[in-house]
Short mmCIF file of C-alpha atoms in Angstrom, two decimals:
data_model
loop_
_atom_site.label_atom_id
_atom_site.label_comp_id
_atom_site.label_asym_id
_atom_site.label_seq_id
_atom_site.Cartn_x
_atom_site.Cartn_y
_atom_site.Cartn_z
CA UNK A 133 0.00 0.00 0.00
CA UNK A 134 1.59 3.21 -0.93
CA UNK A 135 1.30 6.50 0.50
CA UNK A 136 -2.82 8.16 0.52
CA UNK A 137 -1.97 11.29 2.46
CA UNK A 138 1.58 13.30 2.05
CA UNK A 139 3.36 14.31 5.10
CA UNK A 140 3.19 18.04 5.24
CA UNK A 141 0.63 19.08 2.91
CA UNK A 142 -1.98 21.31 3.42
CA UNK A 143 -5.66 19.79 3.42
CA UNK A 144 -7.49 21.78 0.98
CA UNK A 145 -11.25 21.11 0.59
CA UNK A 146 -13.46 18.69 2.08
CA UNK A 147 -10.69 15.81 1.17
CA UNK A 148 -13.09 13.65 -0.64
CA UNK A 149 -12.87 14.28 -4.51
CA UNK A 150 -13.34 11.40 -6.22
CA UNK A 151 -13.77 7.49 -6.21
CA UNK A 152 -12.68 3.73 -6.55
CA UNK A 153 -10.50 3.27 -9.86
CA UNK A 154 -12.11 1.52 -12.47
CA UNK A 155 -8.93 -0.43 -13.55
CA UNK A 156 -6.94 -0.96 -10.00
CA UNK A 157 -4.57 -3.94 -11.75
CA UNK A 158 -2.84 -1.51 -14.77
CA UNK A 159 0.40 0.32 -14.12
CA UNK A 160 -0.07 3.60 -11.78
CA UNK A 161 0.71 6.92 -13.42
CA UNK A 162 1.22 11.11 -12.46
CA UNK A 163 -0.20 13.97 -15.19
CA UNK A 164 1.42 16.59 -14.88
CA UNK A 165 -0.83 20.07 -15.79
CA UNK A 166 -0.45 23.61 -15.14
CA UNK A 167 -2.95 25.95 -13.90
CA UNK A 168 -1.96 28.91 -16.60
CA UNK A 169 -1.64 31.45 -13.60
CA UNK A 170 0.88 32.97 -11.65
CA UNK A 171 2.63 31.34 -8.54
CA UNK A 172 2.78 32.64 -4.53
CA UNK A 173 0.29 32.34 -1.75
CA UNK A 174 -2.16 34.60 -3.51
CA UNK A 175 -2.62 32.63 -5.92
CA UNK A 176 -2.71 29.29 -4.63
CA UNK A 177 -5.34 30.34 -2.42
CA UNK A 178 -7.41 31.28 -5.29
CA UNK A 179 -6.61 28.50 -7.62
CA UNK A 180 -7.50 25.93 -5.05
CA UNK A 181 -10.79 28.04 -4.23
CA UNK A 182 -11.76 27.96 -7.87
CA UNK A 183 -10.68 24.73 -8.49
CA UNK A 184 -13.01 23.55 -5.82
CA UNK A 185 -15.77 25.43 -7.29
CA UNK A 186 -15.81 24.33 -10.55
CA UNK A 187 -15.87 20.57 -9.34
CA UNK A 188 -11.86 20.31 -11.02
CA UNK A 189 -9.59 19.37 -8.21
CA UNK A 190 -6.41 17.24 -8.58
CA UNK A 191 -4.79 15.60 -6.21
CA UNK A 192 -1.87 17.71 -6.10
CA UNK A 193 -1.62 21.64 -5.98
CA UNK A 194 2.36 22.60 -6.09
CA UNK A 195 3.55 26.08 -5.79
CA UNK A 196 7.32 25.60 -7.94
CA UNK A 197 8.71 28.92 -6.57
CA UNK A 198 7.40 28.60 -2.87
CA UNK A 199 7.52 24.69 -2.23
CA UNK A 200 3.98 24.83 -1.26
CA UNK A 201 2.15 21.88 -1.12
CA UNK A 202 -1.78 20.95 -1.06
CA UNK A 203 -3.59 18.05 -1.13
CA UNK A 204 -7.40 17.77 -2.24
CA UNK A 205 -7.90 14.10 -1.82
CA UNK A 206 -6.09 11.04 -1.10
CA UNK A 207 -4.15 9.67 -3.60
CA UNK A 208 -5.46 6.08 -4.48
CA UNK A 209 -8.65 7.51 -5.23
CA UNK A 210 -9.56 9.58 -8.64
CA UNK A 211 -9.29 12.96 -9.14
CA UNK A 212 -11.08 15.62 -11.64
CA UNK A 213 -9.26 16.89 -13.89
CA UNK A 214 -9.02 15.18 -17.09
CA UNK A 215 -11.57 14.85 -19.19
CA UNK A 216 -12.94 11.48 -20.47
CA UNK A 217 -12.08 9.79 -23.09
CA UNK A 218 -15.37 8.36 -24.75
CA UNK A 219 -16.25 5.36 -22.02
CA UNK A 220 -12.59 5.43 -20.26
CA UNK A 221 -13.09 7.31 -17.16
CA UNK A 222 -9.20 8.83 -17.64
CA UNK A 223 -8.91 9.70 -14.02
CA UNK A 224 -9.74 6.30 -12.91
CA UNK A 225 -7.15 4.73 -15.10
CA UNK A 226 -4.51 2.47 -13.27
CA UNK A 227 -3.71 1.52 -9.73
CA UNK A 228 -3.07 5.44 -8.82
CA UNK A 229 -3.25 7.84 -11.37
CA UNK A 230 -2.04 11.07 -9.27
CA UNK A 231 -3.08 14.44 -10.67
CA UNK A 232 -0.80 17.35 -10.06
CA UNK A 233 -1.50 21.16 -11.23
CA UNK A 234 1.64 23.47 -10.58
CA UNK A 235 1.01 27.19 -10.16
CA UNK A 236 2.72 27.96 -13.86
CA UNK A 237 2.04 28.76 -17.58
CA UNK A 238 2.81 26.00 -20.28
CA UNK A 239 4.54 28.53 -22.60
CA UNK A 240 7.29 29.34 -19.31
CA UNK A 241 8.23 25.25 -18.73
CA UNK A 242 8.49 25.55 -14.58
CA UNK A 243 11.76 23.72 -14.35
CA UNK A 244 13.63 26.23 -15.76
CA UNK A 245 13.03 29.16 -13.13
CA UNK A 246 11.57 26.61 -9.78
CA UNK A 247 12.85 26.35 -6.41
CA UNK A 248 12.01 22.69 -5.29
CA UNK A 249 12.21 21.85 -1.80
CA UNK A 250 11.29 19.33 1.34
CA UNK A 251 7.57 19.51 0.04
CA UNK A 252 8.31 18.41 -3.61
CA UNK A 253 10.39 15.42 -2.15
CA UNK A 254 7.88 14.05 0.19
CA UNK A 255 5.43 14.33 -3.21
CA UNK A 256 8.14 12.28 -5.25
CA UNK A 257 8.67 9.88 -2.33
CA UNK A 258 4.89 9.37 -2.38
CA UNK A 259 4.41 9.10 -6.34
CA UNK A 260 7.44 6.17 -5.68
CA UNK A 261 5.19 4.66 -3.03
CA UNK A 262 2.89 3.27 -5.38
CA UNK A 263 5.51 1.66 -7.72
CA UNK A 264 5.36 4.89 -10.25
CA UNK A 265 9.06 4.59 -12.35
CA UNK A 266 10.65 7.46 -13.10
CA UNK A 267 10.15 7.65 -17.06
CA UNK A 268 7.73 9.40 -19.64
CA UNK A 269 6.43 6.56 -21.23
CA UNK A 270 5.44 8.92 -24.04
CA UNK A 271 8.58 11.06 -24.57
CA UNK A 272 9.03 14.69 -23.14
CA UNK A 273 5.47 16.93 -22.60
CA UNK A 274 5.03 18.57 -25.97
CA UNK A 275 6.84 21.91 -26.87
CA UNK A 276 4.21 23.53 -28.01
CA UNK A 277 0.37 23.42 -28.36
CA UNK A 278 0.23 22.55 -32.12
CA UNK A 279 2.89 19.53 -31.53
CA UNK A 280 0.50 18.24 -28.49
CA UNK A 281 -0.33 14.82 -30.84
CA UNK A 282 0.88 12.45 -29.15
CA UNK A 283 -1.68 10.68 -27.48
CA UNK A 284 -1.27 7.08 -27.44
CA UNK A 285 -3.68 5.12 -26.22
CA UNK A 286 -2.06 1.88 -25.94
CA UNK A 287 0.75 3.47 -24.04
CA UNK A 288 -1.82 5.27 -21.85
CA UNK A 289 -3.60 2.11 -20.81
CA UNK A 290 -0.57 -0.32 -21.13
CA UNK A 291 2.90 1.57 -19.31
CA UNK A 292 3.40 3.30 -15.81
CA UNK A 293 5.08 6.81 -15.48
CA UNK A 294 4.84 10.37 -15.84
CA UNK A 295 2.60 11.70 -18.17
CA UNK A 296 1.67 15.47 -19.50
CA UNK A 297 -1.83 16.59 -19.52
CA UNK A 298 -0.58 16.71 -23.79
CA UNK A 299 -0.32 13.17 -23.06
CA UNK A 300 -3.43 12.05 -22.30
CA UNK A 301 -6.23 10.62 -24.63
CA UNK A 302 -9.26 12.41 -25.05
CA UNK A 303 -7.77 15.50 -23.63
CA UNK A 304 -6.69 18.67 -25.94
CA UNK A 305 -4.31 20.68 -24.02
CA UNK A 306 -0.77 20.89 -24.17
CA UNK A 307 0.08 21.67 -20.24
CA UNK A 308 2.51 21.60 -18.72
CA UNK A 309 4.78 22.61 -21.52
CA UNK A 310 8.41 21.79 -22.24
CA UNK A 311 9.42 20.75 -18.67
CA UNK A 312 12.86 19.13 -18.43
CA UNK A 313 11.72 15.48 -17.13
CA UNK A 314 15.21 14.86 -15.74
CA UNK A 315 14.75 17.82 -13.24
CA UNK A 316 11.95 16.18 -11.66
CA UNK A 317 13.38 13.54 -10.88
CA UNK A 318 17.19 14.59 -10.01
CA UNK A 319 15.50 17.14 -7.41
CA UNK A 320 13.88 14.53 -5.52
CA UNK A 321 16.45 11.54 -5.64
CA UNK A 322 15.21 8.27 -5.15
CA UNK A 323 14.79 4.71 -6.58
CA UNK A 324 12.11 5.39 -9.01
CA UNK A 325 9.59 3.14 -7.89
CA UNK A 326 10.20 -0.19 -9.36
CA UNK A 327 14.12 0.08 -10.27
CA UNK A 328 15.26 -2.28 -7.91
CA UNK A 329 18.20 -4.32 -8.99
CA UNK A 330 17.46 -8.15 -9.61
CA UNK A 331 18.60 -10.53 -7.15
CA UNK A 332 19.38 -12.81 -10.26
CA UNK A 333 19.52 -14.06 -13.35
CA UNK A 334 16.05 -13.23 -14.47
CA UNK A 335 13.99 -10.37 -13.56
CA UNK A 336 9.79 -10.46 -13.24
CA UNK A 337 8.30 -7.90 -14.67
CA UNK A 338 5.86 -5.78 -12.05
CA UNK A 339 3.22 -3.66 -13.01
CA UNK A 340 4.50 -0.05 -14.48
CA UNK A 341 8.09 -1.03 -15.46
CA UNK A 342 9.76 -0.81 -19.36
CA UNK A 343 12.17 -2.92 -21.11
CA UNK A 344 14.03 0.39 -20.98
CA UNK A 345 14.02 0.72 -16.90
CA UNK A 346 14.93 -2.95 -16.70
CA UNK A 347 17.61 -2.31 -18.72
CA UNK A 348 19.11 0.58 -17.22
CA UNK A 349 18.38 -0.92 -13.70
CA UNK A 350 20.42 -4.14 -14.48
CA UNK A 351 23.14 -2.23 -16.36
CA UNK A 352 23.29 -3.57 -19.53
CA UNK A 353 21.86 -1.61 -22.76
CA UNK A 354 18.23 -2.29 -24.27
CA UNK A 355 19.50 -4.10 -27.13
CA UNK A 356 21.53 -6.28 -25.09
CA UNK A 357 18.32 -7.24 -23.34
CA UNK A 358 16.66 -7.63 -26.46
CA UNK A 359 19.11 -9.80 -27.94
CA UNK A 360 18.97 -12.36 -24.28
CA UNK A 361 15.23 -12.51 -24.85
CA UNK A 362 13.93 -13.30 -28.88
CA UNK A 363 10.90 -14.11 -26.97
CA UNK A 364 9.74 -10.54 -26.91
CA UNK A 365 8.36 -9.90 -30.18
CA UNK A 366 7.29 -6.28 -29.37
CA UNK A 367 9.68 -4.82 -27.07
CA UNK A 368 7.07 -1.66 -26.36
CA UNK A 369 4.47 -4.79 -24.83
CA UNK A 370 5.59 -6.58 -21.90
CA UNK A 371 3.30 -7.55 -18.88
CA UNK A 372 2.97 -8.04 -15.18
CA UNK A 373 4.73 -11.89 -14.80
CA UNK A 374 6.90 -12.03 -17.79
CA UNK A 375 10.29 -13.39 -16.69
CA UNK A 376 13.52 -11.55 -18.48
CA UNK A 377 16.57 -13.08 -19.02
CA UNK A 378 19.18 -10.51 -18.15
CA UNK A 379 22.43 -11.07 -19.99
CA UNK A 380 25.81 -10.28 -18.41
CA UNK A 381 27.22 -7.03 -18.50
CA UNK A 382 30.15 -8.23 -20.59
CA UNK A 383 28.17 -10.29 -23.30
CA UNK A 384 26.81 -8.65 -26.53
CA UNK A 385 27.24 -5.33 -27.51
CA UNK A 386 27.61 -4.06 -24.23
CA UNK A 387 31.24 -5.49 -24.32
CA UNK A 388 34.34 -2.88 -24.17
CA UNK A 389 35.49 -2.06 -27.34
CA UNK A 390 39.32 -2.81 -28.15
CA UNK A 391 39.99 0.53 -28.15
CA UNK A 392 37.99 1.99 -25.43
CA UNK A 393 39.32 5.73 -26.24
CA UNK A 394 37.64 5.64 -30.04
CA UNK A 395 34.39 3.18 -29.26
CA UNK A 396 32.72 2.16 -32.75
CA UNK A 397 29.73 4.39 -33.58
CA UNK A 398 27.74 4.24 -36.94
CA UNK A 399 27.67 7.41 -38.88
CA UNK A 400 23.89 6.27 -40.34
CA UNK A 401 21.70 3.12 -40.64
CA UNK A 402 20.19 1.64 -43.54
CA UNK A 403 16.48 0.33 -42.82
CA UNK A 404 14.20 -0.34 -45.21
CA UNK A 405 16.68 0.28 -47.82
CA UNK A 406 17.13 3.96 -47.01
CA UNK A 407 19.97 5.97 -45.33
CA UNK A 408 19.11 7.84 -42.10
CA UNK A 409 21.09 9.55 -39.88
CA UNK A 410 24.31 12.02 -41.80
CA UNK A 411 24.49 11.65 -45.00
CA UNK A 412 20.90 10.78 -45.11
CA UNK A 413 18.41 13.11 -47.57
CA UNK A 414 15.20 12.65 -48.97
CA UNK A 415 11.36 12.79 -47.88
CA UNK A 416 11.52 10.44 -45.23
CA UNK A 417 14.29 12.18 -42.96
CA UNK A 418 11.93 15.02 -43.39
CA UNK A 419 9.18 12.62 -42.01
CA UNK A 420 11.52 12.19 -39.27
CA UNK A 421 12.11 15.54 -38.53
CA UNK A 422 8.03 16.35 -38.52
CA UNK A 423 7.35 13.07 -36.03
CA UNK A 424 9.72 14.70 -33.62
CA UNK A 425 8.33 17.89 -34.01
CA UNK A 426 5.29 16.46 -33.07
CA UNK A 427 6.47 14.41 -30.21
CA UNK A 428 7.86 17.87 -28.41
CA UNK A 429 11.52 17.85 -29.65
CA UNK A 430 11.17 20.50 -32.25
CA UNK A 431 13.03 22.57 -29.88
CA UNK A 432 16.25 21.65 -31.71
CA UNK A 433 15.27 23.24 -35.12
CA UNK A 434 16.40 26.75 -35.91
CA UNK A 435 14.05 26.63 -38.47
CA UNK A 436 12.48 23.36 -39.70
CA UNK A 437 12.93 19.55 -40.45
CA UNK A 438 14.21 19.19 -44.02
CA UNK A 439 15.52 16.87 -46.68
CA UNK A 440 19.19 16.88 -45.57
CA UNK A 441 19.74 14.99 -41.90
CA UNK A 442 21.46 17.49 -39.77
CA UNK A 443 23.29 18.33 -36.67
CA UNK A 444 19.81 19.01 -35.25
CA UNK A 445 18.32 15.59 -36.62
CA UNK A 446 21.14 13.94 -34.49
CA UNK A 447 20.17 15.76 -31.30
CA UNK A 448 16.53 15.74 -31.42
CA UNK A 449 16.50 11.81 -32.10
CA UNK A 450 18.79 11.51 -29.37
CA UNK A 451 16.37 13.05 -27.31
CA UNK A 452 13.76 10.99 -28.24
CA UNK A 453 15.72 7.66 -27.65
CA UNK A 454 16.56 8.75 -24.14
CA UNK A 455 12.98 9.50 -24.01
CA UNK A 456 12.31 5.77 -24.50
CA UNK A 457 14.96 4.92 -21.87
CA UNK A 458 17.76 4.39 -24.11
CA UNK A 459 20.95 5.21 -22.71
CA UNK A 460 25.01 5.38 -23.67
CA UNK A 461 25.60 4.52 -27.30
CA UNK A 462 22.28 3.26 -27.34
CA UNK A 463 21.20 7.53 -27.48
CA UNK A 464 23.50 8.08 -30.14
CA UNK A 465 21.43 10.34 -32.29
CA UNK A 466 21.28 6.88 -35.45
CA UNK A 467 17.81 5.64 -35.51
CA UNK A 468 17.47 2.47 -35.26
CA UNK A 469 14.34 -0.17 -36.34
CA UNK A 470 12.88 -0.03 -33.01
CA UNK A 471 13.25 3.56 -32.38
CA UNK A 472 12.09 4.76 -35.34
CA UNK A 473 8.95 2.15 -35.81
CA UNK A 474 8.24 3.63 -32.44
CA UNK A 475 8.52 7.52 -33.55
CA UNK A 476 5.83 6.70 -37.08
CA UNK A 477 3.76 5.20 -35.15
CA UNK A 478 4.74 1.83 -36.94
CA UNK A 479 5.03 2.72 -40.39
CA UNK A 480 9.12 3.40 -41.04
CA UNK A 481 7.91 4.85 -44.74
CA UNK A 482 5.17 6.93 -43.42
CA UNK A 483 4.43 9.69 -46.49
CA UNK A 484 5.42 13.40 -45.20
CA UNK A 485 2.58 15.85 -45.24
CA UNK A 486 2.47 18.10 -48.32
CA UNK A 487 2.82 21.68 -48.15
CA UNK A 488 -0.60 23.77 -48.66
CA UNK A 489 -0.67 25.73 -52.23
CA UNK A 490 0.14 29.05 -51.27
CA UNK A 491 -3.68 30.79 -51.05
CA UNK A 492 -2.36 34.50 -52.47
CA UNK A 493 -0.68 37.57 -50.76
CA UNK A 494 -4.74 39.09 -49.97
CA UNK A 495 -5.59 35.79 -48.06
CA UNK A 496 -2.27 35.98 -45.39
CA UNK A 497 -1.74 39.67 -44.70
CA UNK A 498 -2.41 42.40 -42.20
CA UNK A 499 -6.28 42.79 -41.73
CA UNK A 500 -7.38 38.69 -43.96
CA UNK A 501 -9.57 36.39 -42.59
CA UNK A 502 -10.24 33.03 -43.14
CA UNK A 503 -8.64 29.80 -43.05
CA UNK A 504 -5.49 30.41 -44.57
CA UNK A 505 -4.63 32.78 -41.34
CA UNK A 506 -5.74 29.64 -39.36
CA UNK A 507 -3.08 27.71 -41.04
CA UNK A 508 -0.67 30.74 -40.36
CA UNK A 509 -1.29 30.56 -37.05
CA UNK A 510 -0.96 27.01 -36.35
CA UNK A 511 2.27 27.35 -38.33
CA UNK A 512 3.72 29.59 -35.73
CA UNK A 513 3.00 27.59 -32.93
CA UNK A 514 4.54 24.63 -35.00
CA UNK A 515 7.71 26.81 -35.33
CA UNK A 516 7.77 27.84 -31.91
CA UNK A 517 6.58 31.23 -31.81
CA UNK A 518 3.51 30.83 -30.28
CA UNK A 519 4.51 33.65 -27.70
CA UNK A 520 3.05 36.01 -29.94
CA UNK A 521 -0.27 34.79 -30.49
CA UNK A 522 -1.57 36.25 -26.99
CA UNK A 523 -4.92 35.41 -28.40
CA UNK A 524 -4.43 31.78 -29.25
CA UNK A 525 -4.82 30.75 -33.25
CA UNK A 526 -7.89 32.64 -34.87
CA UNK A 527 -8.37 33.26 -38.60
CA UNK A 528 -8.45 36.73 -38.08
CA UNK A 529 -4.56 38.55 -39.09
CA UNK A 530 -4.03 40.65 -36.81
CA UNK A 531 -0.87 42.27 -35.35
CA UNK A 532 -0.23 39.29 -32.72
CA UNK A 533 0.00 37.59 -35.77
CA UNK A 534 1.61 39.87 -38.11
CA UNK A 535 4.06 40.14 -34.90
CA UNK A 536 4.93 36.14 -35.46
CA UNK A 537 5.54 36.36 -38.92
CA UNK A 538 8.17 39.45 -38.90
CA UNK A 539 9.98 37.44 -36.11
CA UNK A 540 10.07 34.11 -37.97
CA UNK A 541 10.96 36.29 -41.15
CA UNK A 542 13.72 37.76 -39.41
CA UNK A 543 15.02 34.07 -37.74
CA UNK A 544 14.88 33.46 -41.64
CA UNK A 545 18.29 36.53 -41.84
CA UNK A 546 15.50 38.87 -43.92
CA UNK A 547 15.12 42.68 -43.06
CA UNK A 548 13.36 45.46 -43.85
CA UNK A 549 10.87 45.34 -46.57
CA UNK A 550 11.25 41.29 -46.76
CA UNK A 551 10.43 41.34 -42.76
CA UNK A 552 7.11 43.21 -43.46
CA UNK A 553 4.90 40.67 -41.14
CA UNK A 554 3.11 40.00 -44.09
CA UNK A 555 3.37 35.63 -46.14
CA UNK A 556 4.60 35.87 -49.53
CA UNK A 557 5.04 32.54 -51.47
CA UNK A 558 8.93 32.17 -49.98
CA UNK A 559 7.62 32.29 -46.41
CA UNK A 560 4.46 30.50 -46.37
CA UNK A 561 6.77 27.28 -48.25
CA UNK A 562 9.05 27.82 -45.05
CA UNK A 563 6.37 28.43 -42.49
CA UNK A 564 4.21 25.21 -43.85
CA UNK A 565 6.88 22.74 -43.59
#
């Protein structure tokens, strides 16, 4: 039994929010939101009033600049504040599924400017009570609204872990933002929930772990594990029982190289009969680039995925292999079958989306409406600008827009007339990729 009550916190409420989950034997879970609002005492107090008001509470409400800690209800009952997904009751999902709303915006990721203390440790310790590992089954909360897509329900239902609000099915926001996932957990160290080490040769799979936490747990890299085990035929499926052989730390790939000071690391893959990684160029390393886009790792593009793998390629699908809880040469930036069937969603040759015919300079300037500006918009956000659109995406063009474009025009090295804030043909190509 894990931990219903966290030493410290304030009560807030009546204590009773919720019920009985509806699916007690699945992996537990945390979603992460953000209340959109600013932080300190005033406004907790208000955000927990309102909150109780509108019949929303989460478990959890987390001050990241003060260390203040509330608690509306206990934690192995459901909380209110996701929405649900047709017939799944999403806040009944799992053995726990622990909601927390931090006093922050999405577009300002809290982990870059918090202050965590005691409080957020004795919330981690209690999240680790219930067996919750310390991974984002789903990769790092989305970037930005428009690349809030990933929503996977067989990951939802299936894995244990951290989760976004962006994550969830049946939901449409994209809270908490870009939050660095390894902050969380290096400010409150601890085991992770169910990271112990083997005591031998095999390990038993318990509810909420990875093949990528067993791996990293037992020291020896996913594809070692893989190769030990040709039972597993999907390594993203594994369930509550399964016995894993666990190779040796010396056998397979995992072996020192002969040279330890130049290890051997491939400068690209062929799969499917195609090159990927440097050196790689055609429409499916641009498919690449748009999946992690749309995962939340479009942070590493200047400007955009393209034809041509790039420095930026190499980082972002790095990112997204640690993500999966690939480690060491395993996160090397190369994608790999596994990896990669993982990022298309299964199909390696997915067909890149086609850029929009450019609708004329009268439909995407200062003053148009209609759903080219829409597209404009959404573009933005896509690109990271979404800082501008104060409003949110409209199909009206006004100047938060016409603010966007001259700033993405500029990132683009134009100036003066060519940064008007107005889409010719040459930006909207750039902008719709």
């Amino acid at each position: 039994m894990g931990t219903t009550w966290i030493p410290g916190a304030e009560r807030l409420g009546s204590g009773s929010i919720g019920g009985a989950m509806d699916s007690p034997g699945r992996p537990g879970r945390v979603v992460w939101h953000t209340t959109e609002s600013s932080a300190g005492d005033q406004a907790f107090d208000s955000v927990a009033q309102y909150l109780t008001q509108i019949a929303a509470q989460p478990h959890i409400l987390y001050d990241p600049t003060t260390d203040r800690l509330g608690q509306f209800g206990p934690l192995d009952e459901s909380a209110r504040a996701l929405r649900n997904d047709g017939s799944s009751r999403t806040n009944r999902t799992g053995r726990v599924c622990i909601q927390i709303e931090v006093l922050a915006r999405a577009s300002r990721p809290f982990t870059d400017c918090w202050r965590p203390g005691p409080n957020f440790r004795s919330l981690m310790s209690a999240i680790r009570s219930w067996g919750v590992p310390d991974t984002f089954p789903m990769g790092g909360p989305a970037r930005t609204a428009y690349a809030a897509t990933n929503r996977d329900r067989t990951v939802w239902h299936a894995e244990g872990g951290h989760y976004g609000h962006c994550h969830v099915p049946g939901n449409d926001h994209w809270d908490p933002g870009a939050i660095e996932p390894a902050s969380l957990f290096q400010a409150a160290p601890g085991s992770g929930g169910n990271h112990a080490r083997p005591s031998g040769p095999t390990w038993t799979v318990k509810a909420g772990q990875t093949l990528g936490a067993i791996a990293a747990a037992a020291g020896v890299s996913l594809g070692a594990l893989l190769t030990a085990n040709p039972q597993i035929r999907n390594p993203n499926v594994i369930h509550p029982g399964d016995r894993i052989t666990v190779p040796d730390r010396n056998d397979h790939e995992t072996a020192k190289p002969a040279n330890p000071a130049k290890p051997h690391r491939p400068q690209n893959s062929q799969i499917g009969g195609k090159t990927y990684g440097p050196g790689g160029r055609g429409s499916h390393i641009t498919t690449v680039g748009q999946a992690l886009v749309a995962r939340g790792f479009g942070g590493y593009y200047r400007i955009g995925p393209g034809p041509t793998w790039t420095d930026a390629d190499t980082r972002a699908y790095a990112a997204w292999q640690r993500s999966l809880g690939f480690r060491g040469q395993d996160a090397d930036g190369i994608p790999g079958p596994t990896s990669l069937r993982r990022l298309l969603g299964g199909g390696i040759h997915a067909r890149p989306q086609t850029t929009p015919p450019f609708p004329g300079r009268a439909a995407v300037r200062y003053g148009a409406r209609g759903p080219a500006v829409m597209k404009v918009d959404h573009a933005l956000i896509r690109h990271g600008y979404a800082r501008y659109l104060t409003y949110g995406p409209s199909a009206y063009y006004g100047h938060t827009t016409r603010a966007g474009i001259k700033a993405f025009q500029r990132a683009q090295g134009w100036r003066g007339t060519d940064a008007d804030g107005n889409v010719g043909p040459i930006t909207w190509r750039r902008l719709m990729r």
